[in-house]
mmCIF file of C-alpha atoms and ligand atoms in Angstrom:
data_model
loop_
_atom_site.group_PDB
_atom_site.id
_atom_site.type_symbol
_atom_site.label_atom_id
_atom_site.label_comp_id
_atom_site.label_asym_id
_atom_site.label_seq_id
_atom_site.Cartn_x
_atom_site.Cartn_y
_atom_site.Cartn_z
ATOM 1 C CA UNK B 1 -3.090 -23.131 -36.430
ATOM 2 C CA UNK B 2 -2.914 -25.625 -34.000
ATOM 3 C CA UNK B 3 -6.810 -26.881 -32.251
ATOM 4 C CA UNK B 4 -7.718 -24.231 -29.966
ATOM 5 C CA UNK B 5 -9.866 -25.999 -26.711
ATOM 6 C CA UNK B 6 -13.001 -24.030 -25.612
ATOM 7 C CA UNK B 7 -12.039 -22.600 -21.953
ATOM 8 C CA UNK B 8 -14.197 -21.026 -19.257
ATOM 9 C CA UNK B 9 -12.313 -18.275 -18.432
ATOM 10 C CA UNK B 10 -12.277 -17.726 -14.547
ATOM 11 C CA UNK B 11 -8.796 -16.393 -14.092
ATOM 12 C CA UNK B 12 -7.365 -13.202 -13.565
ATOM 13 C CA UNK B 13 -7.729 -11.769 -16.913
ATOM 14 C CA UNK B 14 -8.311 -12.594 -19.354
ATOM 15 C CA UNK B 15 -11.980 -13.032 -19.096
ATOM 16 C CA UNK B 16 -14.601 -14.752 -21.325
ATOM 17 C CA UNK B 17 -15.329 -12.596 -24.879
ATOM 18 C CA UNK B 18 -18.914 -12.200 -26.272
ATOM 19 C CA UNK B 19 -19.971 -13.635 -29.439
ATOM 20 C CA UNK B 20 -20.992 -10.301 -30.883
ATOM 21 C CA UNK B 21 -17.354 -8.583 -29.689
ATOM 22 C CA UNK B 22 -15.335 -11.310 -32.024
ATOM 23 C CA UNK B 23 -18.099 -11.021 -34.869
ATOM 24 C CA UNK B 24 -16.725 -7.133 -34.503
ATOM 25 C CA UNK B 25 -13.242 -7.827 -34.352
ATOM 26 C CA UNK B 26 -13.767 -9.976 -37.847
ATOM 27 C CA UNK B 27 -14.889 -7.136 -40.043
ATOM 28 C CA UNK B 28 -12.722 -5.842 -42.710
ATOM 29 C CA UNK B 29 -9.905 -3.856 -41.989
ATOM 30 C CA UNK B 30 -9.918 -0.226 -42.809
ATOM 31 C CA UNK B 31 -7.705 2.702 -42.847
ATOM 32 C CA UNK B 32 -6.995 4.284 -39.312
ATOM 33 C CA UNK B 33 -7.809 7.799 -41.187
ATOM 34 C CA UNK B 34 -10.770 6.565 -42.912
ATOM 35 C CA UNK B 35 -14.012 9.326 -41.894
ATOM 36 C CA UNK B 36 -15.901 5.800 -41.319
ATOM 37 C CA UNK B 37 -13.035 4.484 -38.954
ATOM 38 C CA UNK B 38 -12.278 8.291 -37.219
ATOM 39 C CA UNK B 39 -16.229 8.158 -36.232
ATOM 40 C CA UNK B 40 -15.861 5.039 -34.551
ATOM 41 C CA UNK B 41 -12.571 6.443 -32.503
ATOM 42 C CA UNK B 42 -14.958 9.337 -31.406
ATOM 43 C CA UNK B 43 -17.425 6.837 -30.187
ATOM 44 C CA UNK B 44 -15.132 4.743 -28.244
ATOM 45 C CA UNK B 45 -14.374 8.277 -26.583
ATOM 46 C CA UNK B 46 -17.581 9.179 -25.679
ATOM 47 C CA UNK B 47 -18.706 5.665 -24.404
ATOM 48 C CA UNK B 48 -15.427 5.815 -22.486
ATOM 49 C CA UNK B 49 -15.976 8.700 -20.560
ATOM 50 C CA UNK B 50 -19.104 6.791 -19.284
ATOM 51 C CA UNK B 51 -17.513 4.099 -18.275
ATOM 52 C CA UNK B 52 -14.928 6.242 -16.432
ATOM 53 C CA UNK B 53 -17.529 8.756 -15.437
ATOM 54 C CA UNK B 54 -16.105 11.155 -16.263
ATOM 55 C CA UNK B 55 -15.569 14.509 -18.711
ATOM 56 C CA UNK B 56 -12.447 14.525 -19.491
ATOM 57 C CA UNK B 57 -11.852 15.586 -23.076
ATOM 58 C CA UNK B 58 -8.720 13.589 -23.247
ATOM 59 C CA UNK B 59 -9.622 10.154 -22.223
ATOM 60 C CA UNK B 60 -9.146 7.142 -25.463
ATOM 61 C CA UNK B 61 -7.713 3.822 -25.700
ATOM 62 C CA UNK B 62 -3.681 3.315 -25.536
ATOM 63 C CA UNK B 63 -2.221 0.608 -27.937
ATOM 64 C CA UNK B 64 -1.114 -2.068 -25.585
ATOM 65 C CA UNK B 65 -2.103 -4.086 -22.606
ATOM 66 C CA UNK B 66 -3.022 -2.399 -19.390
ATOM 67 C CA UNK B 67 0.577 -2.468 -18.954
ATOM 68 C CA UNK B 68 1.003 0.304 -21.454
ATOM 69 C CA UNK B 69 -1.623 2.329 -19.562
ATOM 70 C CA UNK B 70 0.512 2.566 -16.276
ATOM 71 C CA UNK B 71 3.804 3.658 -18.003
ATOM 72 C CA UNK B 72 1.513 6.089 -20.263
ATOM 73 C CA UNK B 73 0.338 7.452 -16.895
ATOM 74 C CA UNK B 74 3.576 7.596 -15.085
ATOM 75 C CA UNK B 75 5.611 8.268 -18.021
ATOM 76 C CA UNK B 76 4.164 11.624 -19.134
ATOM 77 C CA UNK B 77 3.708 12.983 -15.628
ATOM 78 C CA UNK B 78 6.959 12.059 -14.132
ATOM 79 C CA UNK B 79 10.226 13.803 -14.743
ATOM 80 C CA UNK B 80 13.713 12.706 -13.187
ATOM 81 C CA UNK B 81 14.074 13.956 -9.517
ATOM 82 C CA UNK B 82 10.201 14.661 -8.612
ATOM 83 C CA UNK B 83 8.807 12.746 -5.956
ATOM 84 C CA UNK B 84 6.397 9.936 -6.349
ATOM 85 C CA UNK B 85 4.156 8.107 -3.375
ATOM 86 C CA UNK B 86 3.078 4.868 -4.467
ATOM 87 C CA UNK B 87 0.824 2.231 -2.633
ATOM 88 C CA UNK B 88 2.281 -1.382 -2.784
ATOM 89 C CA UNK B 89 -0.193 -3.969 -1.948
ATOM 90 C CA UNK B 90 0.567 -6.500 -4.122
ATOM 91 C CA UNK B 91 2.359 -7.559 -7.891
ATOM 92 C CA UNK B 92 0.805 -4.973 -9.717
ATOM 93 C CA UNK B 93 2.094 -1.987 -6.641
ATOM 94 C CA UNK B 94 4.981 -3.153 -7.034
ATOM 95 C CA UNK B 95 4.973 -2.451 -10.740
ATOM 96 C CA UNK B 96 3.857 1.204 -10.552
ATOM 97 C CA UNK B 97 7.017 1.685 -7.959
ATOM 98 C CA UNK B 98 9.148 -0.120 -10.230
ATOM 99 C CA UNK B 99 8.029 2.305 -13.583
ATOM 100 C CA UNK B 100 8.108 5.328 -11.546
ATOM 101 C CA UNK B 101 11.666 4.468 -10.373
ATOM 102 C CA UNK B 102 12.591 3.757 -14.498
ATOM 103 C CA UNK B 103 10.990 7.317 -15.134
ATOM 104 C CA UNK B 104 13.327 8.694 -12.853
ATOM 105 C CA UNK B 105 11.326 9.727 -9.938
ATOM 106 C CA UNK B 106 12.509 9.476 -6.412
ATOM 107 C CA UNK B 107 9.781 6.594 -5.183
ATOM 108 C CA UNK B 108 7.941 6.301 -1.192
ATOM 109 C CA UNK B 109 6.566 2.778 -1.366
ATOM 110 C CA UNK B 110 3.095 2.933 1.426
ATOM 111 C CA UNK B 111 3.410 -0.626 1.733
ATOM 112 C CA UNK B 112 1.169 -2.975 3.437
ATOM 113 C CA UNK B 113 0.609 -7.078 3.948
ATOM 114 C CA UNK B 114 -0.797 -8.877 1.137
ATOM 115 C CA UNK B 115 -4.394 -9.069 1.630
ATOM 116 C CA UNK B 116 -4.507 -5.902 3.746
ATOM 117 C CA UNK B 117 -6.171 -2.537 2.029
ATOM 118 C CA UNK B 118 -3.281 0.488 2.565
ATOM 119 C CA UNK B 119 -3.768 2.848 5.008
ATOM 120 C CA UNK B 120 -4.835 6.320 4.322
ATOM 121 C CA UNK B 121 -2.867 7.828 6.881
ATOM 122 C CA UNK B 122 0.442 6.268 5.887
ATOM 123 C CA UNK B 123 0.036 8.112 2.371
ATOM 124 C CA UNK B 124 -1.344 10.942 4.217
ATOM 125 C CA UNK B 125 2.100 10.769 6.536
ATOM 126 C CA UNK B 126 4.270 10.238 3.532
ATOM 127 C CA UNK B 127 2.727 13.392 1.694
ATOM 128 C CA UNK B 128 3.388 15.249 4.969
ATOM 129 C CA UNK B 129 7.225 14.327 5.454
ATOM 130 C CA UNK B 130 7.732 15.839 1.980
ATOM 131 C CA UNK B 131 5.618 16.946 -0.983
ATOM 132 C CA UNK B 132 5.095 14.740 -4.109
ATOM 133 C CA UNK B 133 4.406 15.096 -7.570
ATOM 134 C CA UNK B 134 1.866 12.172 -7.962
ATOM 135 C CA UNK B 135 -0.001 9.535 -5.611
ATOM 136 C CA UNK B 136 -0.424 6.407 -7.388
ATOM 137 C CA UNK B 137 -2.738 3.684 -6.387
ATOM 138 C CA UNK B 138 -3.854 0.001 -8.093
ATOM 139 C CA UNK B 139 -7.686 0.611 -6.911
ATOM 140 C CA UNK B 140 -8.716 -3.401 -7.681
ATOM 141 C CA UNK B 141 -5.524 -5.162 -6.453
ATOM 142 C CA UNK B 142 -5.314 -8.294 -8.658
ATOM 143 C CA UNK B 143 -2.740 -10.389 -6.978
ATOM 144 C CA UNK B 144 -4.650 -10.244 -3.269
ATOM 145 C CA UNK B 145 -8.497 -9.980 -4.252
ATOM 146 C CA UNK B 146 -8.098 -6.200 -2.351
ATOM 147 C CA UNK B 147 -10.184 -3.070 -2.719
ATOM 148 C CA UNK B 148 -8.102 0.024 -1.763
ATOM 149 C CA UNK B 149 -9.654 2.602 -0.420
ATOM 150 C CA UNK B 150 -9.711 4.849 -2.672
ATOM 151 C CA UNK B 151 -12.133 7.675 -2.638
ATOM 152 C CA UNK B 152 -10.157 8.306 0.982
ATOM 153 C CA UNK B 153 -6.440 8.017 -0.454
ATOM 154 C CA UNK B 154 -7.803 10.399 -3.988
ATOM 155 C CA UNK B 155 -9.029 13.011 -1.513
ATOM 156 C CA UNK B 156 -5.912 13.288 0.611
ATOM 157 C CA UNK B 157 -3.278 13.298 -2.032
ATOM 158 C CA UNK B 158 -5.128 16.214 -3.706
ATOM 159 C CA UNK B 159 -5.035 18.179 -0.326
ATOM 160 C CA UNK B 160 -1.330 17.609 -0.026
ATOM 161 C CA UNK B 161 -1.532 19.339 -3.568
ATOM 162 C CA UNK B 162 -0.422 15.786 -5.489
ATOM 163 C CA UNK B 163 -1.816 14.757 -9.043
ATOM 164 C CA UNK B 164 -3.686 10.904 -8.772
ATOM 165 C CA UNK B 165 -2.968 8.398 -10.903
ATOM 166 C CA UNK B 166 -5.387 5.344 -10.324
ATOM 167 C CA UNK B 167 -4.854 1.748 -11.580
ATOM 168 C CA UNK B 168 -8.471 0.830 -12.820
ATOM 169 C CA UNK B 169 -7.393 -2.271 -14.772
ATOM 170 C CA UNK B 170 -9.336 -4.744 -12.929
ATOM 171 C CA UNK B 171 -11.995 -2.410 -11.259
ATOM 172 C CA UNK B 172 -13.285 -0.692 -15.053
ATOM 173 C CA UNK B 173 -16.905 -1.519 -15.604
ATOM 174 C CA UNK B 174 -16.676 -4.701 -12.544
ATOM 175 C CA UNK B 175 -17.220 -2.046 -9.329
ATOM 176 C CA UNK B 176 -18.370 1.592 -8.727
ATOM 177 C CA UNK B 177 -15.422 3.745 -9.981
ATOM 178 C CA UNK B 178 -16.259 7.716 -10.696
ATOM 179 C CA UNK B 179 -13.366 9.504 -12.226
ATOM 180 C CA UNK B 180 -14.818 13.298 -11.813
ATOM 181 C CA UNK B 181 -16.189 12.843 -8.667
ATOM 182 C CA UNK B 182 -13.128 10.979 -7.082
ATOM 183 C CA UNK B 183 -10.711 13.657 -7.869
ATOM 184 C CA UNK B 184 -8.888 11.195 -10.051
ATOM 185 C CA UNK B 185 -6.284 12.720 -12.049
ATOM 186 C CA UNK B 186 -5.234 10.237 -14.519
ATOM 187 C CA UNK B 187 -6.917 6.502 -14.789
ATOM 188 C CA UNK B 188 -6.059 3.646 -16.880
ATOM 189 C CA UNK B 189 -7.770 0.295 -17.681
ATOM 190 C CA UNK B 190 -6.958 -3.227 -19.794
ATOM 191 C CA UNK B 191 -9.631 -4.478 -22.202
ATOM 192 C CA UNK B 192 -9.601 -8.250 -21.060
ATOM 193 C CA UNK B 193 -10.866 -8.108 -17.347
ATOM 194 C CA UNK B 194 -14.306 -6.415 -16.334
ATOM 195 C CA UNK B 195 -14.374 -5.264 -20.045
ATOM 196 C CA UNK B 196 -14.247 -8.493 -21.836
ATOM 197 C CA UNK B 197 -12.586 -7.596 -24.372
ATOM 198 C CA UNK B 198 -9.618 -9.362 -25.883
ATOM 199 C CA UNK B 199 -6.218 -8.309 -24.131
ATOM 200 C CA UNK B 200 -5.040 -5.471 -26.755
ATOM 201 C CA UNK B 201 -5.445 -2.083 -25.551
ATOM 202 C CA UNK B 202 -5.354 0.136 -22.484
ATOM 203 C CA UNK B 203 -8.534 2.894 -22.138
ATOM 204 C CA UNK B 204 -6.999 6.141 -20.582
ATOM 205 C CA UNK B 205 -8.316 9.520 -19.445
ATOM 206 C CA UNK B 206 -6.197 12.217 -17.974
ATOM 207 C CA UNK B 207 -8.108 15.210 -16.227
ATOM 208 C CA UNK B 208 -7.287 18.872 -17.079
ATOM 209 C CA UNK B 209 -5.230 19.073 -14.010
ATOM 210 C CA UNK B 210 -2.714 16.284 -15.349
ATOM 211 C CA UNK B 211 -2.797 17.577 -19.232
ATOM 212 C CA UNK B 212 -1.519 21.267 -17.844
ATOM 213 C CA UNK B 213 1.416 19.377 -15.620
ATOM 214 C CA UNK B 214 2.572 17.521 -18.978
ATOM 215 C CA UNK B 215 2.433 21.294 -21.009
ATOM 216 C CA UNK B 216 4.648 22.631 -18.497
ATOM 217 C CA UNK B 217 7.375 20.300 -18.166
ATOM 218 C CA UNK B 218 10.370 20.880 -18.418
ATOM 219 C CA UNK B 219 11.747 18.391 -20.092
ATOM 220 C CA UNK B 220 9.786 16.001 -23.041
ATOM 221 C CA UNK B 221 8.291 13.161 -22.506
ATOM 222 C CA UNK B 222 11.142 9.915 -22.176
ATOM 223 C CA UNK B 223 8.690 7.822 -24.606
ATOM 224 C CA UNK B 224 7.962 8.739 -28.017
ATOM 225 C CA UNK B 225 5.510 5.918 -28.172
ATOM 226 C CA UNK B 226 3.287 6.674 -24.923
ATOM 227 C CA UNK B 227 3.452 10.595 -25.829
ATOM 228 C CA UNK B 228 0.328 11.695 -25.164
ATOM 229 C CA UNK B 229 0.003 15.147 -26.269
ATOM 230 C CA UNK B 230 1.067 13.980 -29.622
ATOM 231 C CA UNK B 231 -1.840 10.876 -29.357
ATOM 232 C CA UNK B 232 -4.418 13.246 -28.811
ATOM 233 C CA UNK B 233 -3.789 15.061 -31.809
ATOM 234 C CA UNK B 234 -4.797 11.836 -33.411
ATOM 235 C CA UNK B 235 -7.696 11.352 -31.333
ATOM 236 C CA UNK B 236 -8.363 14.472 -30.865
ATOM 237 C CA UNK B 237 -9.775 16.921 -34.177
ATOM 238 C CA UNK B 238 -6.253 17.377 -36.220
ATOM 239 C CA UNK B 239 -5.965 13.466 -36.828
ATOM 240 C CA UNK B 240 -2.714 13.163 -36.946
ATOM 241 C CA UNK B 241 -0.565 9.931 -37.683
ATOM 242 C CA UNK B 242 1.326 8.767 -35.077
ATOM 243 C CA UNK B 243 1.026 5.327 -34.633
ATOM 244 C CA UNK B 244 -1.318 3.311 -36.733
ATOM 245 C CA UNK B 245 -4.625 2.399 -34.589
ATOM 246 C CA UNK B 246 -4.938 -1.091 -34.088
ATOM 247 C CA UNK B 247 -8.325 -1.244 -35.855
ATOM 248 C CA UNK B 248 -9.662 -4.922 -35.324
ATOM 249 C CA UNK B 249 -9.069 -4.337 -31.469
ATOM 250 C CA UNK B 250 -10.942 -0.662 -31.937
ATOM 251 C CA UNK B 251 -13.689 -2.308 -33.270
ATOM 252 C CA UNK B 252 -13.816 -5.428 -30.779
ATOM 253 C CA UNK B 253 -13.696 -2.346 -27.777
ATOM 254 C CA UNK B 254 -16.665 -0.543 -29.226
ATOM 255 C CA UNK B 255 -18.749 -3.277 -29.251
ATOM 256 C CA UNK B 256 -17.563 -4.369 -25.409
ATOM 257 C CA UNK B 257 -18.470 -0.573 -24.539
ATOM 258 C CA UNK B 258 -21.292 -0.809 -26.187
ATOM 259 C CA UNK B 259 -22.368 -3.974 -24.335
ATOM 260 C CA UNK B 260 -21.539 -2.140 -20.836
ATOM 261 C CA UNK B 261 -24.057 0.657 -21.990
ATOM 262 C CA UNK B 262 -26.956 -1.234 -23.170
ATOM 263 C CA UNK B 263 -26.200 -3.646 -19.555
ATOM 264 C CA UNK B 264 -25.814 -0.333 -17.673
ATOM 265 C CA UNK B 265 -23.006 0.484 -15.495
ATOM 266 C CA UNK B 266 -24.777 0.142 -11.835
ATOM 267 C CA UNK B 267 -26.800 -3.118 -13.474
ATOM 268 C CA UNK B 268 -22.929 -4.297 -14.369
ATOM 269 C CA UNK B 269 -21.797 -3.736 -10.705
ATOM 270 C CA UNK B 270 -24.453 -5.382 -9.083
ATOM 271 C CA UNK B 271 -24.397 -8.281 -11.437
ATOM 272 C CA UNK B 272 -20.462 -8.818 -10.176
ATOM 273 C CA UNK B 273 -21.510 -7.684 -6.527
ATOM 274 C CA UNK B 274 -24.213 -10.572 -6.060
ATOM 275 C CA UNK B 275 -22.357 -13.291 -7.903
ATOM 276 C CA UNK B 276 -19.054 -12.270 -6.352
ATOM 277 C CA UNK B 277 -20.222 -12.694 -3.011
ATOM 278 C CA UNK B 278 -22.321 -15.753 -4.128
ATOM 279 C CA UNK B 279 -18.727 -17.562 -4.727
ATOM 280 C CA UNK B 280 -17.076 -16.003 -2.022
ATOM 281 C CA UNK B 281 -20.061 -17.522 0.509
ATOM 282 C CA UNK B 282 -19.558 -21.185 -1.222
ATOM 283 C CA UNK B 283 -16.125 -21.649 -0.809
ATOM 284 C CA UNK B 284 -16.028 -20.765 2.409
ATOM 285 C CA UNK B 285 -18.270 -23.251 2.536
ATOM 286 C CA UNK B 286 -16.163 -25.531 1.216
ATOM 287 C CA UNK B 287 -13.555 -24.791 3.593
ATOM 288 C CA UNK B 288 -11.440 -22.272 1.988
ATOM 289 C CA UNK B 289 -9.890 -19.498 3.323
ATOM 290 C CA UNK B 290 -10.645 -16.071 1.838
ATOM 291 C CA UNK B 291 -6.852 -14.108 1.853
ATOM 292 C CA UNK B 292 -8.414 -10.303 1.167
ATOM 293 C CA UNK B 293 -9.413 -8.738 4.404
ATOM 294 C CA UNK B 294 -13.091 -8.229 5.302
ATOM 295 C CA UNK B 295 -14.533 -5.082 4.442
ATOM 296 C CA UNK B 296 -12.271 -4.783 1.290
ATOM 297 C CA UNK B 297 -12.958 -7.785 -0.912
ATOM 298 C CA UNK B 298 -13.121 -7.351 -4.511
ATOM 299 C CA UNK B 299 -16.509 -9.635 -6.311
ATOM 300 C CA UNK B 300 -14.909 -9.438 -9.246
ATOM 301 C CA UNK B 301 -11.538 -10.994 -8.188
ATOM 302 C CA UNK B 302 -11.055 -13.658 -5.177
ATOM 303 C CA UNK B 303 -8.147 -15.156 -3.414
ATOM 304 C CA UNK B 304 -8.760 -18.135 -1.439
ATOM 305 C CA UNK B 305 -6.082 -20.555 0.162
ATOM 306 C CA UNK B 306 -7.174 -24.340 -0.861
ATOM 307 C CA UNK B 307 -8.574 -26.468 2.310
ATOM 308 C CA UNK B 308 -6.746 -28.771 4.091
ATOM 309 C CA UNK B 309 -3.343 -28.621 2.613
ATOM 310 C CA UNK B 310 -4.941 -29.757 -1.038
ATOM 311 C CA UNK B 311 -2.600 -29.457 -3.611
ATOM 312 C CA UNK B 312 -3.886 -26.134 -5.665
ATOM 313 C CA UNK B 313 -1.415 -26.999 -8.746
ATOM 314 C CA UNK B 314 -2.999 -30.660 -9.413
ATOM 315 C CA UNK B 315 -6.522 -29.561 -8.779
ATOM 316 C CA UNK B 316 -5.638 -26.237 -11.348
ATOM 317 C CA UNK B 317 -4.826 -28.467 -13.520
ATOM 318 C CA UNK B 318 -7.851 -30.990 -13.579
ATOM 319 C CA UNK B 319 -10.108 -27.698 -13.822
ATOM 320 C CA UNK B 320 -8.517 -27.454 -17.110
ATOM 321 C CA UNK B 321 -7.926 -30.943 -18.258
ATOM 322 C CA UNK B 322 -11.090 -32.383 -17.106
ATOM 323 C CA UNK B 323 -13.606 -29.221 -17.306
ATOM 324 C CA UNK B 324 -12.187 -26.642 -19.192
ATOM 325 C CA UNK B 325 -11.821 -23.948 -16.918
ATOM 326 C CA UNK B 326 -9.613 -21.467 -16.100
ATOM 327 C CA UNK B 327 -8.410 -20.261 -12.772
ATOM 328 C CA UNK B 328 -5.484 -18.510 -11.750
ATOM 329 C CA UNK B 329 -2.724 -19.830 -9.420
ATOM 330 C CA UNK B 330 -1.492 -17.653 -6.191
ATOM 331 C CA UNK B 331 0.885 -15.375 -7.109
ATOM 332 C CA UNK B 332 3.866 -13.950 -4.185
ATOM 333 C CA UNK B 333 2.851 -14.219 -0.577
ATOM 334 C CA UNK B 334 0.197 -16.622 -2.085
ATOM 335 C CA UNK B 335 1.775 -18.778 -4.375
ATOM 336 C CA UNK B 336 1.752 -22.757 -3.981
ATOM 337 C CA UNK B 337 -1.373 -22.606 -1.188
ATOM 338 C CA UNK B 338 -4.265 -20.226 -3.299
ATOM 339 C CA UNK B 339 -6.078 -19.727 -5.959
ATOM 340 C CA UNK B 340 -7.267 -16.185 -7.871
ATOM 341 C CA UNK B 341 -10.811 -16.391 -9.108
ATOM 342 C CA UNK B 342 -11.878 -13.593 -11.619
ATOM 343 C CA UNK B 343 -15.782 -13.210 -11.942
ATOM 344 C CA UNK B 344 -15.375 -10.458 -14.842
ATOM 345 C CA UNK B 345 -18.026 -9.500 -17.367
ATOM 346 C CA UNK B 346 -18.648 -12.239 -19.647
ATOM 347 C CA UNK B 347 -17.436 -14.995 -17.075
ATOM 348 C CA UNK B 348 -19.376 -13.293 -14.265
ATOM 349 C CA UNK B 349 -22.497 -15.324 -15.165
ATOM 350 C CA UNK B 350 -24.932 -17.679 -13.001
ATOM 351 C CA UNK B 351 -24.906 -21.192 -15.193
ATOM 352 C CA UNK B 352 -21.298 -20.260 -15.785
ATOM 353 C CA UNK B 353 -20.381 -19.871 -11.901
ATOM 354 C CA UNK B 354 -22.587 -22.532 -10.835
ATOM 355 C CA UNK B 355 -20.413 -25.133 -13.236
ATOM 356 C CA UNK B 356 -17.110 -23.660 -11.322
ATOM 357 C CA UNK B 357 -18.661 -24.400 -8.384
ATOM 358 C CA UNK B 358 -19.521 -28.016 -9.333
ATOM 359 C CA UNK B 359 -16.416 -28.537 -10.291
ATOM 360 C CA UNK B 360 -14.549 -27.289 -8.095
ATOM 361 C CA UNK B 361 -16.130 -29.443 -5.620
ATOM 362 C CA UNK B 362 -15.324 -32.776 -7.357
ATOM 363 C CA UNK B 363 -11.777 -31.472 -7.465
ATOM 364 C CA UNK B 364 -11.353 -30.938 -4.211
ATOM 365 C CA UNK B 365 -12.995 -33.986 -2.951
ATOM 366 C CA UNK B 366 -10.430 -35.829 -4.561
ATOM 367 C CA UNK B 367 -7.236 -33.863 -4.311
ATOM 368 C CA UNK B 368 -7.929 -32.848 -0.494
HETATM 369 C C1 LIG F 401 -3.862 -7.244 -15.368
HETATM 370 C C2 LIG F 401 -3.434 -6.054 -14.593
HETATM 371 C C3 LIG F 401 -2.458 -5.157 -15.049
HETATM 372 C C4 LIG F 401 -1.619 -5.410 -16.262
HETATM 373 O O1 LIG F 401 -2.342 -5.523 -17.398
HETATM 374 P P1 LIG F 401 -1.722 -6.282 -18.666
HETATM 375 O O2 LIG F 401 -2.906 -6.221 -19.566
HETATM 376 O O3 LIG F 401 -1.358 -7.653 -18.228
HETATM 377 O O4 LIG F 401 -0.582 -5.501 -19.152
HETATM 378 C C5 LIG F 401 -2.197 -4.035 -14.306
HETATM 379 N N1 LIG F 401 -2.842 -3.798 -13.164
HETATM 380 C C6 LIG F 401 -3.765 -4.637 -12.674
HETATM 381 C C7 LIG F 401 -4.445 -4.316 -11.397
HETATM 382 C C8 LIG F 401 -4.091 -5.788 -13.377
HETATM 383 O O5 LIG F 401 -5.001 -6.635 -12.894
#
């Protein structure tokens, strides 16, 4: 194996990984129907469904990035022909229209201007002009630093009688997110952001609501892989094969979960709210420009447009050469001019931010 270098992780995803989650990821493999490895699964469960808030019986962790999460989602709820409203604020909007169009569905993109949160009433509008099968929604827009709103968005697509499907990738465990209470129908996550977790698998719940829309379809789900009735006979009492668990990444989630319980969930989200808005303060300061409009900006995830003209490439690149750090380039509407700064779990520490910050400003000093 070639030297690996020791990074700061302050990207967007993935995101620094405790000591005590790669000790667990280290332990002996096991067999994926072994009674000692089925009463982990049912652990990860039930510590899921706090994260999540929620009590959802089927709710477990898809093999695969978050990725996998959003075509599980769209894949089992979506037949050819039904209708599907999906808010596109950024790169990972545009992906949820872009798998709902591969699943078939007849797609209304609610767009808006990166950096802008989408309106409520434009989904409320679409829903209106026609009736849809599913709203979909990223709720922690990666690509703009963006909160979407939405609690508002859940409540109207259930009025207009459509099923929820939420994007909680970057918002799991890094801001207040409550499943149950939200009227969320289906959620999905990715282990490597707020989690830190390595990048490996995609936690997943799906309310009774969407479970009874999969039963009656009318015709089976396109993937055999993402099936989910037939992965919640594995997860679920029967333990049945389907796929074989990826065990070392099971065992690396439990002990992340476990990490966001003994922290506490509300403890977790004000940890990321004070230090997000901590950075966001200082590099304003330092004469960036925040891209993500007021009112809507994510702690755990910031987009900022360099000062003066600087060139963000060559200063990315002596974060990493020079400091070991990590941050992400702009991507779309914000490529060559900004840079995405992910404060998530493990990376969303004081001594660790306050070494960005130092560095950051002897980059800039030099490259503006
Ligand atoms: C990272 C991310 C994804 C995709 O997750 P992968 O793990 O890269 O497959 C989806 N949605 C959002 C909002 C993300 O930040």
């Amino acid at each position: 194996m070639p030297t690996l270098p020791e990074r700061t992780l302050f990207g967007p995803g993935p995101s620094d990984v405790a000591p005590s989650v790669l000790e667990a990821m280290s332990r002996p493999v096991i067999g994926h129907l072994d009674p000692a490895f089925v009463g982990l699964l049912d652990e990860v469960g039930g510590m899921l469904r706090e994260a999540f808030v929620t009590r959802n019986e089927v709710t477990f962790a898809a093999s695969g990035t978050g990725s996998a999460g959003m075509e599980m989602a769209l894949v089992n709820l979506l037949s050819p022909g039904d209708r599907a409203v999906v808010g596109v604020a950024g790169v990972f909007g545009e992906r949820l229209a872009e798998i709902a169009r591969r699943c078939g569905a007849e797609v209304a993109e609610v767009s808006v201007p990166w950096g802008d949160p989408i309106d409520p009433a434009q989904i409320e509008a679409s829903l209106r002009g026609s009736p849809a099968k599913l709203v979909a929604i990223v709720h922690a827009e990666t690509s703009t630093g963006v909160r979407q709103p939405l609690e508002e968005i859940a409540r109207i697509a259930r009025e207009n009688g459509a099923l929820v499907v939420v994007d909680a990738v970057t918002s799991l465990a890094g801001i207040p997110l409550f499943v149950d209470e939200w009227g969320i129908d289906v959620c999905y996550s990715g282990t490597q952001k707020c989690l830190s977790v390595p990048p490996g698998l995609s936690p997943i719940t799906f309310s009774p609501r969407a479970m009874e829309a999969i039963r009656t379809r009318a015709t089976p789900v396109r993937s055999w892989y993402l099936d989910v009735t037939m992965i919640t006979r594995y997860w679920g009492a029967e333990r049945v094969y389907h796929h074989t668990a990826p065990i070392s990444m099971l065992y690396a989630l439990h002990e992340g979960l476990r990490l966001v319980g003994e922290e506490g969930l509300e403890a977790r989200w004000e940890r990321h709210r004070a230090l997000g808005e901590y950075l966001q303060s200082e590099l304003v300061g330092l004469g960036f420009e925040l891209l993500a409009a007021e009112g809507f900006r994510l702690p755990q995830l910031t987009a900022a447009a360099l000062p003066g003209g600087a060139d963000e490439r060559a200063a990315r690149k002596r974060l990493l050469d020079e400091f070991g750090i990590e941050v992400g380039g702009g991507l779309g509407a914000f490529a060559g001019r900004a840079w995405r700064i992910g404060l998530m779990g493990e990376s969303c520490r004081k001594e660790k931010l306050d070494r960005l910050l130092e560095a950051v400003r002897t980059v800039i000093g030099h490259a503006v």
